Coordinates of C-alpha atoms in Angstrom, one line a residue:
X1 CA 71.3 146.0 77.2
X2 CA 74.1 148.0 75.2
X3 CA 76.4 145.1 75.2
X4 CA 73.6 143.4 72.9
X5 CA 73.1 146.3 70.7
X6 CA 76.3 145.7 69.1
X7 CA 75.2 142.6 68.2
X8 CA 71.9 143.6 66.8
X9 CA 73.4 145.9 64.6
X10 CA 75.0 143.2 62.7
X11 CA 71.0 142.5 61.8
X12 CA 70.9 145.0 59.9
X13 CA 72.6 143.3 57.0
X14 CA 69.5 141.1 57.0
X15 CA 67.0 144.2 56.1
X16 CA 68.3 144.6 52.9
X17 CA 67.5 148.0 50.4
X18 CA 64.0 147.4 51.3
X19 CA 63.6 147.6 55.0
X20 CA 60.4 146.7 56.3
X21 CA 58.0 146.8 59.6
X22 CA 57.5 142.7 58.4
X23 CA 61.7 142.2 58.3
X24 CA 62.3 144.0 61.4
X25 CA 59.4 142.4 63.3
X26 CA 61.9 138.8 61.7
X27 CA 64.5 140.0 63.6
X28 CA 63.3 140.9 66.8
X29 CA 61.1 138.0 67.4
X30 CA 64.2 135.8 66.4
X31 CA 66.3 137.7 69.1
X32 CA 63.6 137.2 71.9
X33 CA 63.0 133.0 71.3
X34 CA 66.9 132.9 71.5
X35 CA 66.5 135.1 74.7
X36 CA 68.1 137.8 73.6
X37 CA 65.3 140.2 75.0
X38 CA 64.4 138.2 77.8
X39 CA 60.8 138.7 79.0
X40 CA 59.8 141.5 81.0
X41 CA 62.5 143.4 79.1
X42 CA 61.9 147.0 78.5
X43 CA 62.5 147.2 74.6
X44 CA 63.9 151.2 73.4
X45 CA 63.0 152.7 70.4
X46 CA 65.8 154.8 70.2
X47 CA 68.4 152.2 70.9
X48 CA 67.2 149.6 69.0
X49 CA 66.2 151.6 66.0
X50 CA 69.7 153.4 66.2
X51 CA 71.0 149.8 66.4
X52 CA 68.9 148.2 63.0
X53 CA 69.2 151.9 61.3
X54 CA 64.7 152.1 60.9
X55 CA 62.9 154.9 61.8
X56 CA 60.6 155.2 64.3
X57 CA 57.4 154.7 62.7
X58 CA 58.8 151.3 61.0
X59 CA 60.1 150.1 64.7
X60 CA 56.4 151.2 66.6
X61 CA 54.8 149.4 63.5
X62 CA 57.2 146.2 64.1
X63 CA 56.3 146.6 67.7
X64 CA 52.4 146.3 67.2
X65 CA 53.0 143.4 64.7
X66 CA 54.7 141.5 67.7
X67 CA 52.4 142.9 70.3
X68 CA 49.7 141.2 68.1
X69 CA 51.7 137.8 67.8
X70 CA 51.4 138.0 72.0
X71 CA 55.2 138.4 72.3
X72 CA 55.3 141.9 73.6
X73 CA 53.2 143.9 75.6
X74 CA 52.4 147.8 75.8
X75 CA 52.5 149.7 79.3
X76 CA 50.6 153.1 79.0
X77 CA 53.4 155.5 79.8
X78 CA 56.1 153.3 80.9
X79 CA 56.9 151.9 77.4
X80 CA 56.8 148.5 75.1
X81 CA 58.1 145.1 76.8
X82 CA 58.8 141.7 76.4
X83 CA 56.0 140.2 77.5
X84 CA 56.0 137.8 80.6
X85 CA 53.1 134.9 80.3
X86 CA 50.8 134.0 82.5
X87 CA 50.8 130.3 84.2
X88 CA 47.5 130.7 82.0
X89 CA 49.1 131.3 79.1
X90 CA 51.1 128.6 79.2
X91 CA 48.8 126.0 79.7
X92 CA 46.8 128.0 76.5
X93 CA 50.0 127.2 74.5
X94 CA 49.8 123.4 75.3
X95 CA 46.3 123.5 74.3
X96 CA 46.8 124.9 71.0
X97 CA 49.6 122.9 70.5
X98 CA 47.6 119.8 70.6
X99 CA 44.8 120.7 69.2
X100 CA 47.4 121.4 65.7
X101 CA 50.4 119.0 66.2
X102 CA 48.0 116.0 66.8
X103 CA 45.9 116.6 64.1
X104 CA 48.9 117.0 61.5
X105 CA 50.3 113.9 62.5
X106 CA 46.3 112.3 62.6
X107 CA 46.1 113.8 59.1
X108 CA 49.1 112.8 57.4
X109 CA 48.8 110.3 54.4
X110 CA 49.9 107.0 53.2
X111 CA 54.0 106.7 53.9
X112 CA 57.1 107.2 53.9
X113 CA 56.8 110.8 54.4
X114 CA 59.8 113.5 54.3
X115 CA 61.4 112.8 57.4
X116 CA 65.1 114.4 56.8
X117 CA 64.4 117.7 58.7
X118 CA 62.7 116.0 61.7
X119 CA 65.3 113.2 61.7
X120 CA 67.6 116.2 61.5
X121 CA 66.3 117.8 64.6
X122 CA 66.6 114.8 66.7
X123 CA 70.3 114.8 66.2
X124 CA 70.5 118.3 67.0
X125 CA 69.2 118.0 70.3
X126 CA 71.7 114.8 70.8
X127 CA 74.5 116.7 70.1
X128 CA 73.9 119.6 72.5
X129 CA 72.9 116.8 75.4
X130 CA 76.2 115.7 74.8
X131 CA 77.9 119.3 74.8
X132 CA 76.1 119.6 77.8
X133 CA 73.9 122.7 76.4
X134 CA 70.4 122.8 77.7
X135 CA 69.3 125.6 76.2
X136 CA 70.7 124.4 72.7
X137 CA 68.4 121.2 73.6
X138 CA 65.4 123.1 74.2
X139 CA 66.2 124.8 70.7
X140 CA 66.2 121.7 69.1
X141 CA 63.3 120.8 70.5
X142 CA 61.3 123.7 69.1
X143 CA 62.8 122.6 65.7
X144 CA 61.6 119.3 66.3
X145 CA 58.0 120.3 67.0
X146 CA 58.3 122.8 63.8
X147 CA 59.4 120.4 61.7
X148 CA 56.4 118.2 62.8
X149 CA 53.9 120.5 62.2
X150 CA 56.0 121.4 58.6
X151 CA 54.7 117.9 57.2
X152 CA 51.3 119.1 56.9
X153 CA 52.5 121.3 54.1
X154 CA 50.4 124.3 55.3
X155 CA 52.0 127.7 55.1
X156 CA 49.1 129.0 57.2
X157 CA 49.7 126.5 60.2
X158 CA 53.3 127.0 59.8
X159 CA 52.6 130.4 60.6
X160 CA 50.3 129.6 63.2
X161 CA 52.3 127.7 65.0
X162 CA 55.4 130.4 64.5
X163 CA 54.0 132.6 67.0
X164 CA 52.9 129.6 69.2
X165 CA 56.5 128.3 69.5
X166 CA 57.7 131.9 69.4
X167 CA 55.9 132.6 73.0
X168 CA 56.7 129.0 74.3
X169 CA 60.4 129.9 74.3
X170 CA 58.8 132.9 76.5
X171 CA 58.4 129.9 79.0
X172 CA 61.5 128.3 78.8
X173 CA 63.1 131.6 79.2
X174 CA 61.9 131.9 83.0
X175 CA 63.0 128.0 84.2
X176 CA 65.9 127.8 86.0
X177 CA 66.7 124.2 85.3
X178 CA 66.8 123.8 81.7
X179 CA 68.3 119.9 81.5
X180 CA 65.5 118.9 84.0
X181 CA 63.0 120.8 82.0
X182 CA 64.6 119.3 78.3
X183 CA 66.1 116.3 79.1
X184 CA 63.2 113.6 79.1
X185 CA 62.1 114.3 75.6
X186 CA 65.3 113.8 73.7
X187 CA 64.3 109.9 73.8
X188 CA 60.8 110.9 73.0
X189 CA 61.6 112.6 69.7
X190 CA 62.8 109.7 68.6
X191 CA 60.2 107.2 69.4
X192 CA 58.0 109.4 67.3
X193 CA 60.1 109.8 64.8
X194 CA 60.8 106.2 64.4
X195 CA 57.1 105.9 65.0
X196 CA 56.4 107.8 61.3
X197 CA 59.6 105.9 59.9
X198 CA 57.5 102.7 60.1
X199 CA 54.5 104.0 58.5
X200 CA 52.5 103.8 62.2
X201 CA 51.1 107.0 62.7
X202 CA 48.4 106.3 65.2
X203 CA 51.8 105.1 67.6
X204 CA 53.2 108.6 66.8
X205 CA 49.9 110.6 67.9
X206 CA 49.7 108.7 70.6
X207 CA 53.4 109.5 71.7
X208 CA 53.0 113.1 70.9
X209 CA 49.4 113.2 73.0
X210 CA 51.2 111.8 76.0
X211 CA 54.5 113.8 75.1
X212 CA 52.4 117.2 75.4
X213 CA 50.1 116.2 78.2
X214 CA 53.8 115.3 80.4
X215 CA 55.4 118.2 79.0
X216 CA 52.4 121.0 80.3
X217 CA 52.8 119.2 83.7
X218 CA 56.2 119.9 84.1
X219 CA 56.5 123.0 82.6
X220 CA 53.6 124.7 84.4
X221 CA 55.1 123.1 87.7
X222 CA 58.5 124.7 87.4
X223 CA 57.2 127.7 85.8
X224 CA 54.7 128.7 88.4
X225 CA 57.3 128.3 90.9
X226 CA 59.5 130.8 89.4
X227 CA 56.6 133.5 88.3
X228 CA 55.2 133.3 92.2
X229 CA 59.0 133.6 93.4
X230 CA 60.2 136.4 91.6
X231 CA 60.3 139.8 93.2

């Protein structure tokens, strides 16, 4: 892990004159969805608080604001960790998801809607396909979903979903195949994106309702087989 620390330190810029439990917990959950911290890594007060220059008590509170968000879990006498999720949780995740993405795109009014960022998104999956980074795709598509769930216009399910998509990259984390996991949806963010670019949002729910049922499928297949195969 001291090889990374380095690199966290640079976060420290980010924290400002005003460090805070809230700006530190930014960081850290940032660093784990890029998989940074991968799960079931131990996480060490004194080297990542040396690291982002906070004391201890602003680090443990940080820790319990992401323990709470379900991204890292406490182990009486052995320390805090990045939390590994359950086949379980997983399918939880899928549920949630939805239950909120449908309903945003079920609720959305009359057209043409602000489509730049989601359009945005689409690309930026394209363009790591064609670099031939998988886990850049599966990045994009966690911006894509975001995005999707931005055009409610709701800061509270924008937070919501945060933590949601925040412990889904907990998932993607543990596959070992990244471009079979990612690769099927690049097509499918763009059917529902040009779905909502013609005004037809019952097509686009529709997509997304079969996009999510497809994507739990596969995701719980490959990730079962790679919890129950680990030592």
């Amino acid at each position: 892990m001291d090889e990374h620390l380095t690199s966290l330190s640079e976060d420290r810029a980010l924290l400002g004159r005003t460090s805070t439990a809230e700006r530190v917990s930014d960081i850290l959950r940032s660093r784990i969805a890029e998989g940074f911290f991968p799960p079931g890594t131990r996480l060490s007060e004194d080297s990542i608080g040396g690291a982002l220059g906070v004391s201890r008590n602003t680090l443990r509170e940080a820790f319990r604001l992401l323990t709470h968000e379900r991204l890292l879990v406490h182990e009486l006498n052995r320390g805090v960790f990045v939390r590994v999720l359950t086949v379980e949780d997983v399918e939880d995740i899928y549920r949630t998801r939805g239950l909120v993405e449908c309903a945003v795109v079920r609720g959305l009014g009359a057209p043409p809607h602000r489509l730049d960022a989601l359009s945005e998104a689409v690309e930026e999956g394209q363009r790591a396909a064609r670099e031939g980074d998988w886990k850049s795709v599966g990045t994009a598509n966690i911006h894509f979903h975001r995005e999707l769930v931005a055009l409610a216009g709701s800061a509270r399910t924008d937070e919501l979903m945060r933590s949601v998509f925040a412990e889904l990259r907990l998932a993607f984390h543990v596959v070992d195949d990244p471009k079979r996991l990612h690769e099927p949806y690049l097509a499918r963010n763009r059917q529902i994106l040009q779905a909502l670019q013609e005004g037809d949002k019952n097509a686009a729910e529709k997509l997304l309702a079969v996009y999510l049922e497809d994507s739990l499928g596969r995701v719980v297949e490959v990730y079962r087989r790679r919890v129950s195969s680990a030592p």
